mmCIF file of C-alpha atoms and ligand atoms in Angstrom:
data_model
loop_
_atom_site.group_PDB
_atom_site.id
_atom_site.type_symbol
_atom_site.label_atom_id
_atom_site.label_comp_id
_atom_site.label_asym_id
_atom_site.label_seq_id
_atom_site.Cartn_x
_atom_site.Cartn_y
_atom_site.Cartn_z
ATOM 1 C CA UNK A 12 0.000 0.000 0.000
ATOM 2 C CA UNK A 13 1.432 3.434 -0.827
ATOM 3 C CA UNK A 14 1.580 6.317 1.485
ATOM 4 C CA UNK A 15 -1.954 7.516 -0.445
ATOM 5 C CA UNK A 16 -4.656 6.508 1.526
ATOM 6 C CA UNK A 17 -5.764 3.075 3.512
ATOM 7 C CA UNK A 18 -7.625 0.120 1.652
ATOM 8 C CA UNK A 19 -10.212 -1.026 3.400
ATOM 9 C CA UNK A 20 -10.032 -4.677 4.046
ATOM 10 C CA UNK A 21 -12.905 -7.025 3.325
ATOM 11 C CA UNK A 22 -14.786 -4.387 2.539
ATOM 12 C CA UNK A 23 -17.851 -5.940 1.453
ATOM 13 C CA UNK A 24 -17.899 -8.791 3.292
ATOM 14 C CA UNK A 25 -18.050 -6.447 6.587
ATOM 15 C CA UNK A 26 -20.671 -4.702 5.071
ATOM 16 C CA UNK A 27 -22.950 -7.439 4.282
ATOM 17 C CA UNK A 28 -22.378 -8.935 7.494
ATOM 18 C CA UNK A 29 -23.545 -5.288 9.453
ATOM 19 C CA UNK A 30 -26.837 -5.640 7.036
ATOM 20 C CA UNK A 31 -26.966 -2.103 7.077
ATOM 21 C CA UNK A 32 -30.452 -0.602 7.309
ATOM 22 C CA UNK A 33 -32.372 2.767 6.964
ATOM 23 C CA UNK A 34 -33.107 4.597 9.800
ATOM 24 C CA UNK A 35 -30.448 2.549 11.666
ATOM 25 C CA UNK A 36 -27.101 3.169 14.210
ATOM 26 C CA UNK A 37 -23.796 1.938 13.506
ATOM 27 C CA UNK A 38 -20.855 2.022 15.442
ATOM 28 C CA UNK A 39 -17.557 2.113 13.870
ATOM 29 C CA UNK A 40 -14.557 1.371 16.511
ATOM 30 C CA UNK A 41 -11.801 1.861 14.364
ATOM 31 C CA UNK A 42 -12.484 5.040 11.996
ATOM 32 C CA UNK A 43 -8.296 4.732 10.383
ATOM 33 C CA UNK A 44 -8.821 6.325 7.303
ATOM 34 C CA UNK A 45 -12.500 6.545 7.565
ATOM 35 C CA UNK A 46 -12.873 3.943 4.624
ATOM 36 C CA UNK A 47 -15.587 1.439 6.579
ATOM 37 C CA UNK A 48 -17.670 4.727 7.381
ATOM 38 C CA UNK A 49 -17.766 6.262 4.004
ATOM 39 C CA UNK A 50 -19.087 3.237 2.737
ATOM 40 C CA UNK A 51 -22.622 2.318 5.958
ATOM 41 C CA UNK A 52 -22.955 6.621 4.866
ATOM 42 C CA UNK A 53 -23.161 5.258 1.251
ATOM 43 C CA UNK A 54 -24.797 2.327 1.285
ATOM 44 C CA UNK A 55 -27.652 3.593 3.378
ATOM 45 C CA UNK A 56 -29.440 6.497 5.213
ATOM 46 C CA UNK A 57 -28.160 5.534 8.393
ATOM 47 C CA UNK A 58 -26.442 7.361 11.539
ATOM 48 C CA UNK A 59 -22.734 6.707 12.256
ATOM 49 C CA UNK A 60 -20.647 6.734 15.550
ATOM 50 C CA UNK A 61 -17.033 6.421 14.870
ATOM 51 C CA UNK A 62 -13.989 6.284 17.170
ATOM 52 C CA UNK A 63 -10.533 6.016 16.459
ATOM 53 C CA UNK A 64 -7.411 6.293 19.661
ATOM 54 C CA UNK A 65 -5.323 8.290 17.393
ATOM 55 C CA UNK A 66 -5.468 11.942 17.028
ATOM 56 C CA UNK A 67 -4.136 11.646 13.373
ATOM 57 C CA UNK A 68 -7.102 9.716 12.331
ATOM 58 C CA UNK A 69 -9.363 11.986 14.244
ATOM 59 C CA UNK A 70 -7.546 14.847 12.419
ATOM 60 C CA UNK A 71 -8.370 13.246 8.967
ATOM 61 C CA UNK A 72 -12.129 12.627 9.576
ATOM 62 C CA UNK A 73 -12.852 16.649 10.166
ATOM 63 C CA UNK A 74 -13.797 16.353 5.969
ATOM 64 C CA UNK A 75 -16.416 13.763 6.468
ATOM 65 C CA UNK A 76 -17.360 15.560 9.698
ATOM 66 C CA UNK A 77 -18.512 18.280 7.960
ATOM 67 C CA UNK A 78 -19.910 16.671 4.977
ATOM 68 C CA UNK A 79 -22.195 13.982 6.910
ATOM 69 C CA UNK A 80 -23.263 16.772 9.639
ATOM 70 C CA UNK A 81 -26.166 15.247 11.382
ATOM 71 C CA UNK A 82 -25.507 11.897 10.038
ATOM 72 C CA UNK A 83 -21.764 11.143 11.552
ATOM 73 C CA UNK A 84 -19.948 11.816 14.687
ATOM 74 C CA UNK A 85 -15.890 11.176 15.155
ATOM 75 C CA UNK A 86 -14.525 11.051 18.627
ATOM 76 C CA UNK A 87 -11.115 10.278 20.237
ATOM 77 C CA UNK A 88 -11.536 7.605 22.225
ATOM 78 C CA UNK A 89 -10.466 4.055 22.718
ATOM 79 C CA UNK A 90 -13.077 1.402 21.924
ATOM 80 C CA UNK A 91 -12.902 -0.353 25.471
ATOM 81 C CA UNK A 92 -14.559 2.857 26.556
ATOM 82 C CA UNK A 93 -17.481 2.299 23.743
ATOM 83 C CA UNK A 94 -20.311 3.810 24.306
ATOM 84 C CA UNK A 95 -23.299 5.183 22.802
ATOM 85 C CA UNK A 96 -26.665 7.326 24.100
ATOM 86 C CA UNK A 97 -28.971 4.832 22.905
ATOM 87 C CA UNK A 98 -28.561 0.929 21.734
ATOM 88 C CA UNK A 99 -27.113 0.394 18.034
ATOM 89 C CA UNK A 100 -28.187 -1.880 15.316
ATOM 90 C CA UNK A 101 -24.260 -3.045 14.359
ATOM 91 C CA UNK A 102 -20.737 -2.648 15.871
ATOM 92 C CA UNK A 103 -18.011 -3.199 13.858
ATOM 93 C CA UNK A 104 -14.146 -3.287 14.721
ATOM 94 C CA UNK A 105 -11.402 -3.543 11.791
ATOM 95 C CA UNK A 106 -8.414 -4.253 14.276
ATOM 96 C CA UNK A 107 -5.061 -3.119 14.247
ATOM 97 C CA UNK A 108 -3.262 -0.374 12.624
ATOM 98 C CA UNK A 109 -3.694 1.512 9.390
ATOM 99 C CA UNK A 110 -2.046 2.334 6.265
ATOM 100 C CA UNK A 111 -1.303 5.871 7.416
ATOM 101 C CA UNK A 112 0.319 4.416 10.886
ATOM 102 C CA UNK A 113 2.447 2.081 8.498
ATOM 103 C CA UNK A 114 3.797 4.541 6.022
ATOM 104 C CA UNK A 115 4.099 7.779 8.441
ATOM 105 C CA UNK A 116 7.598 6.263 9.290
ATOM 106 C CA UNK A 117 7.922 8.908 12.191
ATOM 107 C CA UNK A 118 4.753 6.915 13.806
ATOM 108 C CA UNK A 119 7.742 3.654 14.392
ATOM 109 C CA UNK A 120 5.019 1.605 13.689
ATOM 110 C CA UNK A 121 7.438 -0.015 10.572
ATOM 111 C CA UNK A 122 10.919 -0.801 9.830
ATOM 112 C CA UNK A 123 10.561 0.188 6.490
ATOM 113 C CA UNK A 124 10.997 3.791 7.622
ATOM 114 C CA UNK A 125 13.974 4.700 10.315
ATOM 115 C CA UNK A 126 12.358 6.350 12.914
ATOM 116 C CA UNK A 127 12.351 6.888 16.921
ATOM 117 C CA UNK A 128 10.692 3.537 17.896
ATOM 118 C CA UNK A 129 7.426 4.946 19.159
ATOM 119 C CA UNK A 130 4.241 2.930 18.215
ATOM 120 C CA UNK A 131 2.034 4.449 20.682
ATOM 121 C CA UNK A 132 -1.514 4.933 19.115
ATOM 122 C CA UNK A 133 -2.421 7.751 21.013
ATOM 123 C CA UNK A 134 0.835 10.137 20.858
ATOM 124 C CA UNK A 135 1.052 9.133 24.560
ATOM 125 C CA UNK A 136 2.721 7.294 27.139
ATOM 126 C CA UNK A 137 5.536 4.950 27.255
ATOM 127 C CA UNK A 138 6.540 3.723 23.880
ATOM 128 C CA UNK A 139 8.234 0.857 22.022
ATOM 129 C CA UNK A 140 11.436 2.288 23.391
ATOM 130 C CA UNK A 141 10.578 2.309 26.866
ATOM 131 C CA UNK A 142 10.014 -1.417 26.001
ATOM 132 C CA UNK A 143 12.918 -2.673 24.493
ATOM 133 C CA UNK A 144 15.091 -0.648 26.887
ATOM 134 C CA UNK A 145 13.261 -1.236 30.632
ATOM 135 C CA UNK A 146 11.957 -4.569 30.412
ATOM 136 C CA UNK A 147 14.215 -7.540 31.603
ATOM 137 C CA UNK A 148 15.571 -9.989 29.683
ATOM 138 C CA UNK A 149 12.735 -12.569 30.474
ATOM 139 C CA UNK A 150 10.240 -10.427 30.271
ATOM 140 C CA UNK A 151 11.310 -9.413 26.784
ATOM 141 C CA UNK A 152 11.653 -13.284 25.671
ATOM 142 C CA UNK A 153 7.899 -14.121 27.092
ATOM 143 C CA UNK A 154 6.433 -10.918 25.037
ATOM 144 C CA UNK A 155 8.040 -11.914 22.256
ATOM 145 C CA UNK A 156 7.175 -15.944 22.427
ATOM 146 C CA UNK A 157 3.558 -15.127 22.845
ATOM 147 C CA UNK A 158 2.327 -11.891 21.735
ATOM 148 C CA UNK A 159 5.241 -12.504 18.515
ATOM 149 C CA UNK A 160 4.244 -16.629 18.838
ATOM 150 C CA UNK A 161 8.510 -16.537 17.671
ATOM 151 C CA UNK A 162 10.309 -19.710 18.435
ATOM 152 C CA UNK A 163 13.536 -17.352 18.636
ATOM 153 C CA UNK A 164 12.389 -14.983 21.153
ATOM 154 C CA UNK A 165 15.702 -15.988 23.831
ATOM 155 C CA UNK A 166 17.983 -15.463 21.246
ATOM 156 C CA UNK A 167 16.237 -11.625 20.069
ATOM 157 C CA UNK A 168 15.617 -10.958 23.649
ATOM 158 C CA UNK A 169 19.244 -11.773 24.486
ATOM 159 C CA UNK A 170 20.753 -9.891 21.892
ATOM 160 C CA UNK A 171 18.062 -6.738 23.088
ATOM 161 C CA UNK A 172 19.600 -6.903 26.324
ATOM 162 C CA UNK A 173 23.624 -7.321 25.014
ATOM 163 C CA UNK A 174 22.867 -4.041 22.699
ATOM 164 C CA UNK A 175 21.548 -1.699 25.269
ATOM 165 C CA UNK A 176 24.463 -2.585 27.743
ATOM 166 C CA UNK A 177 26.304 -0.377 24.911
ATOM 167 C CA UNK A 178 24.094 2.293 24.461
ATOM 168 C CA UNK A 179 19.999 3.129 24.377
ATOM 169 C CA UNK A 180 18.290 1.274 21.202
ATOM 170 C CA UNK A 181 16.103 4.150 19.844
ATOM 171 C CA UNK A 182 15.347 3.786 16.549
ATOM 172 C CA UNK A 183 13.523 1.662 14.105
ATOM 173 C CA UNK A 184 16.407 0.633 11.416
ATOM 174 C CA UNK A 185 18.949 -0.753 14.346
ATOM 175 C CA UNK A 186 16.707 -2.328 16.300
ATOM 176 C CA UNK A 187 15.179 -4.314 12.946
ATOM 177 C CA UNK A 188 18.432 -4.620 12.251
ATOM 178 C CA UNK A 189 19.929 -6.089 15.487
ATOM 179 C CA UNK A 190 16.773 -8.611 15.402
ATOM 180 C CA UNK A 191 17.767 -9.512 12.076
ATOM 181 C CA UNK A 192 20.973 -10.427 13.083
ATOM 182 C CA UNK A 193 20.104 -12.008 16.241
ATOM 183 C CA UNK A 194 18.407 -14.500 14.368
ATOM 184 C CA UNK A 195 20.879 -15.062 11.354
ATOM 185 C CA UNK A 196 18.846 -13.511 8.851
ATOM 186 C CA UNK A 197 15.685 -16.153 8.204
ATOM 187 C CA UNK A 198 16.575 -16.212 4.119
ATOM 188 C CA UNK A 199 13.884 -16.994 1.848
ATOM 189 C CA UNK A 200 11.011 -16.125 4.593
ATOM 190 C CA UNK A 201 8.021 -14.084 3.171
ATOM 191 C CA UNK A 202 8.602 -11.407 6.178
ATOM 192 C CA UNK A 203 11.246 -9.590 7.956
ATOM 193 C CA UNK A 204 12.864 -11.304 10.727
ATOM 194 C CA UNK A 205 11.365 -8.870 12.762
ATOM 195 C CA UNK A 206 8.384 -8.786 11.834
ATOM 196 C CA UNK A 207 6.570 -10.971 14.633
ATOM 197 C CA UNK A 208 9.157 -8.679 17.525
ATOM 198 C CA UNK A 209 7.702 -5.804 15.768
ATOM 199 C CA UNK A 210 3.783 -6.799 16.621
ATOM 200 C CA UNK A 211 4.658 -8.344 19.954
ATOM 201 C CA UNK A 212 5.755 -4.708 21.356
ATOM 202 C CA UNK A 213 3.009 -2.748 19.556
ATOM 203 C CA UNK A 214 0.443 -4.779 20.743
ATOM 204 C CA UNK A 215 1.920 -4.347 24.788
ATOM 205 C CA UNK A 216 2.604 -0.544 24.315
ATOM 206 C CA UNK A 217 -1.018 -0.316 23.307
ATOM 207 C CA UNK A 218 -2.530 -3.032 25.265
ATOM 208 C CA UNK A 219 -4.248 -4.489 21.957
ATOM 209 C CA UNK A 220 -5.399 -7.625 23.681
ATOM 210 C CA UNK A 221 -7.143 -5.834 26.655
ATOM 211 C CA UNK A 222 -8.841 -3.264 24.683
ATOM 212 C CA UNK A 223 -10.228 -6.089 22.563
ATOM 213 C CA UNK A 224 -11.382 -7.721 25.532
ATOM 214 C CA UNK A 225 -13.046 -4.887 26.362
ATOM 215 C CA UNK A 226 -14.404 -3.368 23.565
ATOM 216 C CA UNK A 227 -16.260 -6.586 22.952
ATOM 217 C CA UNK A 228 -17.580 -6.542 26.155
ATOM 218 C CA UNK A 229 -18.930 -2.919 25.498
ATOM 219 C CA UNK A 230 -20.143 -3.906 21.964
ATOM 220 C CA UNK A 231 -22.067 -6.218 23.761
ATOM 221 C CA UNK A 232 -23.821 -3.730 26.214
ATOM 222 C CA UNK A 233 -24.650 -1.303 23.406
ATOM 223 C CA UNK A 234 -26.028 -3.463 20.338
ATOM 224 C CA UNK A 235 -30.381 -4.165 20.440
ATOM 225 C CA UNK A 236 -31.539 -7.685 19.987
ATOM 226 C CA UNK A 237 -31.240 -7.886 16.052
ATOM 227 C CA UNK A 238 -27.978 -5.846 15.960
ATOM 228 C CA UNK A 239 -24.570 -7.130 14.325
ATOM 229 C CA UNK A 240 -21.384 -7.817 15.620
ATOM 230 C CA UNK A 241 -18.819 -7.336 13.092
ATOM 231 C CA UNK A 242 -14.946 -8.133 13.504
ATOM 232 C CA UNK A 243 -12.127 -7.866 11.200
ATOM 233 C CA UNK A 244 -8.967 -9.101 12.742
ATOM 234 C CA UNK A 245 -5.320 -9.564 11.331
ATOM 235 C CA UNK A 246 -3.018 -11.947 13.477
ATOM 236 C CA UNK A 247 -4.702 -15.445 15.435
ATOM 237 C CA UNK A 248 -4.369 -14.445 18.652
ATOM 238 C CA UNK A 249 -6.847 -11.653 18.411
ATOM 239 C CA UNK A 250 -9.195 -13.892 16.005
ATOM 240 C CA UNK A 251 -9.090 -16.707 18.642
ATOM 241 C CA UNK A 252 -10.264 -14.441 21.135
ATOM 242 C CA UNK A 253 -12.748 -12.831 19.334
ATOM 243 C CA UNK A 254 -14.137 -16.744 18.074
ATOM 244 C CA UNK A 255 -13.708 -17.695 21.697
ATOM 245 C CA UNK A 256 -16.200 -14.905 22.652
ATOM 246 C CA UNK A 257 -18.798 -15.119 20.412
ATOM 247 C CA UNK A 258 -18.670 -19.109 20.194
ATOM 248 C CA UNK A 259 -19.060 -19.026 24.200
ATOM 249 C CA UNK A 260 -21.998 -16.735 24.044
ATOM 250 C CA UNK A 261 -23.705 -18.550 21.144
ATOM 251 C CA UNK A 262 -23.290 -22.264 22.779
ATOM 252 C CA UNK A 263 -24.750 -21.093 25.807
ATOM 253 C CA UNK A 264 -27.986 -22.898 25.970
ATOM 254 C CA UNK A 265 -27.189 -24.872 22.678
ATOM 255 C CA UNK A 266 -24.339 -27.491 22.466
ATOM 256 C CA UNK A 267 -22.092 -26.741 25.295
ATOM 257 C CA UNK A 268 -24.981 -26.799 27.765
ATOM 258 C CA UNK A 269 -27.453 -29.139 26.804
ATOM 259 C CA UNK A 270 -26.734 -31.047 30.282
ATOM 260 C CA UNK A 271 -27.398 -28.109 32.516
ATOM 261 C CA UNK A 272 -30.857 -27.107 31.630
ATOM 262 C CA UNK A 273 -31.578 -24.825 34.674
ATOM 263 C CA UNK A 274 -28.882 -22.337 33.593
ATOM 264 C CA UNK A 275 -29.453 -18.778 35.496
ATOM 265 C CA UNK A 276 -30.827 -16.165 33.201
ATOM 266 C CA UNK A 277 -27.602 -14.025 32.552
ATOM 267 C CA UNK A 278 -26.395 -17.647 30.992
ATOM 268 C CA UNK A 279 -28.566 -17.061 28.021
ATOM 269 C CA UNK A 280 -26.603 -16.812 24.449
ATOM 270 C CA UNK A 281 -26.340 -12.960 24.042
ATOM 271 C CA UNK A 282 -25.422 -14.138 20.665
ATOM 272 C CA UNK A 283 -26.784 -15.967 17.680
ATOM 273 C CA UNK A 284 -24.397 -17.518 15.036
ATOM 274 C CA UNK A 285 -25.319 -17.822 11.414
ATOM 275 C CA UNK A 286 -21.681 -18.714 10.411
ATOM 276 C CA UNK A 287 -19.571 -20.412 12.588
ATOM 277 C CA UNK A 288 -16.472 -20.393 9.826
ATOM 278 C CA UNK A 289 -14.281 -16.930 9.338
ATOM 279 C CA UNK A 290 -14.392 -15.386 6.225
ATOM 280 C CA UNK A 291 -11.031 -14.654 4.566
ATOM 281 C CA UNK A 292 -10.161 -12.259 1.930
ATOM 282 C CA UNK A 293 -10.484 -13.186 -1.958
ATOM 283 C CA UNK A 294 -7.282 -14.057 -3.606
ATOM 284 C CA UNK A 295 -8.303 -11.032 -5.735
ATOM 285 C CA UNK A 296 -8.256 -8.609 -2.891
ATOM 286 C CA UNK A 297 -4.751 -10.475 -1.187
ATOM 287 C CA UNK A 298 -3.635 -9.733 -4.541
ATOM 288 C CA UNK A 299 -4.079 -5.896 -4.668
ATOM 289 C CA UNK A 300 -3.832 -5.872 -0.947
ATOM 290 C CA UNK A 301 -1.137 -7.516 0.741
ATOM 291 C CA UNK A 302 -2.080 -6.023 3.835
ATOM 292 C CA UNK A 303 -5.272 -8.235 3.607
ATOM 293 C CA UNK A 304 -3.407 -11.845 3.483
ATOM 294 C CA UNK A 305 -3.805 -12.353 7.505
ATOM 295 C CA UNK A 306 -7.289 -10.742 7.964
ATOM 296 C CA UNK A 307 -10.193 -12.718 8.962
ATOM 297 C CA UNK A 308 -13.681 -11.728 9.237
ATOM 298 C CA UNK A 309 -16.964 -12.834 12.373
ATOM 299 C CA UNK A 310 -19.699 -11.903 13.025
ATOM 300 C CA UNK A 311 -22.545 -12.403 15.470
ATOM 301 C CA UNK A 312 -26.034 -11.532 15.660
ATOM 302 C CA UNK A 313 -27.102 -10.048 19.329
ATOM 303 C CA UNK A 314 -29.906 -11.879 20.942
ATOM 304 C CA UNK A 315 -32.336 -10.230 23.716
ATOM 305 C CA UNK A 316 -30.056 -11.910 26.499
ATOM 306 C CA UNK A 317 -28.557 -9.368 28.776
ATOM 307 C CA UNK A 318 -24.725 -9.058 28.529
ATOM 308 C CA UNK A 319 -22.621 -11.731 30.399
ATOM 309 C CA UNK A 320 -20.143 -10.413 32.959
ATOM 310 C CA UNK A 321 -17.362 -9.014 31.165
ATOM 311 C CA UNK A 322 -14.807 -10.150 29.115
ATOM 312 C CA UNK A 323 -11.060 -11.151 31.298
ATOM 313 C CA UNK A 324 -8.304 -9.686 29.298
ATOM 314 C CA UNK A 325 -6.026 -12.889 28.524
ATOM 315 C CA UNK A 326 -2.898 -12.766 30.203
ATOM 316 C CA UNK A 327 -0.945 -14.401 27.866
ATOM 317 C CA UNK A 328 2.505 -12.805 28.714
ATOM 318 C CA UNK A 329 2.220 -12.427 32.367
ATOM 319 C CA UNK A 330 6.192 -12.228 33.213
ATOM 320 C CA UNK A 331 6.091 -9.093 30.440
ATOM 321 C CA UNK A 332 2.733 -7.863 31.022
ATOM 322 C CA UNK A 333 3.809 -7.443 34.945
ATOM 323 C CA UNK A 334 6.618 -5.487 34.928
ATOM 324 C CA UNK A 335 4.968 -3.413 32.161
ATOM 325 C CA UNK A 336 2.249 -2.703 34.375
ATOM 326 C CA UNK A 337 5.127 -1.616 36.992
ATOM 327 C CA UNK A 338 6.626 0.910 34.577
ATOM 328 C CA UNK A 339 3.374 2.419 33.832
HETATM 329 C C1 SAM B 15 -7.088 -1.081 10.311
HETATM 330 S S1 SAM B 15 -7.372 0.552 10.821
HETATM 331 C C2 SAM B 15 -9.050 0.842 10.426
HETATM 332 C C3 SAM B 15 -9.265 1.191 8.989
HETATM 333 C C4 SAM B 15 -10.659 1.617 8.625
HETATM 334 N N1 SAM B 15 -11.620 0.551 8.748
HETATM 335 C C5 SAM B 15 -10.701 2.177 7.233
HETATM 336 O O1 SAM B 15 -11.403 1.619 6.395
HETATM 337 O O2 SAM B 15 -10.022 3.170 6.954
HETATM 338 C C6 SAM B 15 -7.407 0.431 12.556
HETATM 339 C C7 SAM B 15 -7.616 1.740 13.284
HETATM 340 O O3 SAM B 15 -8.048 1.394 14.600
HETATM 341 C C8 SAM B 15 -7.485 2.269 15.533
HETATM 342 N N2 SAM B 15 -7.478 1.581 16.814
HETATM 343 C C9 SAM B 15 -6.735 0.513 17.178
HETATM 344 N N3 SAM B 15 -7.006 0.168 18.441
HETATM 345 C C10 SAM B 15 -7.967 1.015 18.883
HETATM 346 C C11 SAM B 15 -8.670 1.151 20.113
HETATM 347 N N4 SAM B 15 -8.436 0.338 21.146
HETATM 348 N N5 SAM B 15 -9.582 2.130 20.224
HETATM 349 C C12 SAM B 15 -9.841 2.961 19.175
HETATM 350 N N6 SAM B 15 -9.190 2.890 17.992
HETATM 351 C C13 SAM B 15 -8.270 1.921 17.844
HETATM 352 C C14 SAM B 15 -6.110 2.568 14.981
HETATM 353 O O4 SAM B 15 -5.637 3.801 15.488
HETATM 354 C C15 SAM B 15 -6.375 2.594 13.475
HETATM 355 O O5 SAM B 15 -6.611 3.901 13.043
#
């Protein structure tokens, strides 16, 4: 993708799975580069609530502020605080980071670009830096095994803590770089050596997994019986947890309870299923996307349940996750 815009991902498929009506409320979680909004404003007379955490993206919506007046509203704001006056007929999340993140190398979001390494969505807090240069050595192994899910994370998170002895790692290119070397280059691999290090940091600076937790739990409390959960995710960990939590809500009083009729109330499937299977991008979209090879598509039809308790974070790297929480 060029530094021109964002392409949507699975577009279409997101939109048919909202089944966007007249007269109704949507929720977008994740304006980016507003490309899922444009489209429910397009396709149908219909009132949009968008969010994005970054005050770039917020910046770049003021156009379609203006030129939906009455029919859109933008607001900084992370989607674990979603929220909305009255209860909305679809939700829908397209995870992760944008096109514009990507190729504004000064966000450190890539090591295609040498920049300070930041990756903090909102412009605020500790960054990628503080990460790689605070964290102990085991702490950076376990973020890396399982928020990277890379077999060499020892060996990177050894070589992390050999570099810094020398001096502060601060920048994009030498820290790719040093992870490169660390692992002796990977030839003939479709990504970057440090590709997997890469997500495993942005997703702790930014506390990915926990806002997902908790923005499904809010999607929950705002959608009406009838309303559609829509999720577009781009690595397995977050598409496991978002299968996990609309597969547990579904099964309720179905398969995975059949032998405990006298379930209490709050028990009830908050959740329908019409499609149990994830719905991956054509081969014609991977083609002109790349960016769309990993995505994966559920959704989930809201019953007349009330919301189950909410959502646990996963604490999948506790050793890192802990002594994050300290530096915080
Ligand atoms: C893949 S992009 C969305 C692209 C958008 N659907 C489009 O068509 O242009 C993901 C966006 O979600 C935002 N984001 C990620 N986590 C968020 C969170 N917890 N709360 C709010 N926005 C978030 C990122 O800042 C980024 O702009």
């Amino acid at each position: 993708m060029s530094n021109s815009g964002h392409a949507p991902v699975l577009l279409a498929e997101a939109m048919e799975a909202l089944a966007l009506k007249p007269g109704g409320t949507y929720i977008d979680a994740t304006f980016g580069g507003g490309g899922y909004s444009r489209e429910m404003l397009g396709r149908a007379d219909c009132q949009v609530i968008a969010f994005d955490r970054d005050p770039d993206a917020i910046a770049r919506g003021a156009a379609l502020s203006e030129s939906a007046k009455g029919k859109f509203t933008l607001q900084q704001a992370r989607f674990g605080d979603l929220a909305a006056p009255d209860l909305v007929d679809g939700v829908v999340f397209d995870l992760g980071v944008s096109s514009f993140q990507l190729d504004e190398g000064h966000r450190g979001f890539s090591f295609q670009a040498d920049a300070d390494l930041d990756m903090r969505m909102e412009k605020e807090g500790l960054s990628a830096a503080d990460a790689v240069n605070r964290l102990s050595e085991t702490a950076l192994a376990d973020l890396i095994y399982h928020y990277g899910e890379d077999d060499e994370s020892r060996r990177i998170a050894r070589a992390i803590v050999q570099a810094r002895a020398a001096a502060p790692i601060t920048r994009t290119l030498h820290f790719a770089k040093l992870v490169e070397d660390s692992v002796g280059g990977r030839k003939g691999a479709r990504t970057h050596p440090a590709t997997k290090t890469f997500q495993a940091l942005r997703m702790l600076v930014n506390d990915e997994l926990g806002e997902l937790a908790r923005g499904l739990s809010a999607a929950e409390r705002v959608l009406k019986p009838g309303g559609r959960l829509v999720v577009v995710s781009f690595h397995s960990l977050e598409d496991r947890m978002v299968k996990q939590f609309i597969t547990a809500r579904a099964d309720a009083n179905g398969r995975g309870s059949r032998f405990m009729p006298d379930l209490p109330p709050e028990r009830a499937p908050s959740f329908t299923l019409e499609r149990r299977r994830a719905t991956a991008p054509s081969d014609d979209e991977t083609l002109v996307n790349p960016r769309a090879r990993s995505a994966s598509l559920r959704w989930a039809v809201r019953t007349d349940a009330p919301a189950w308790d909410d959502l646990d974070p996963p604490e999948l790297a506790p050793k890192a996750e802990a002594e994050w929480q300290k530096l915080n």
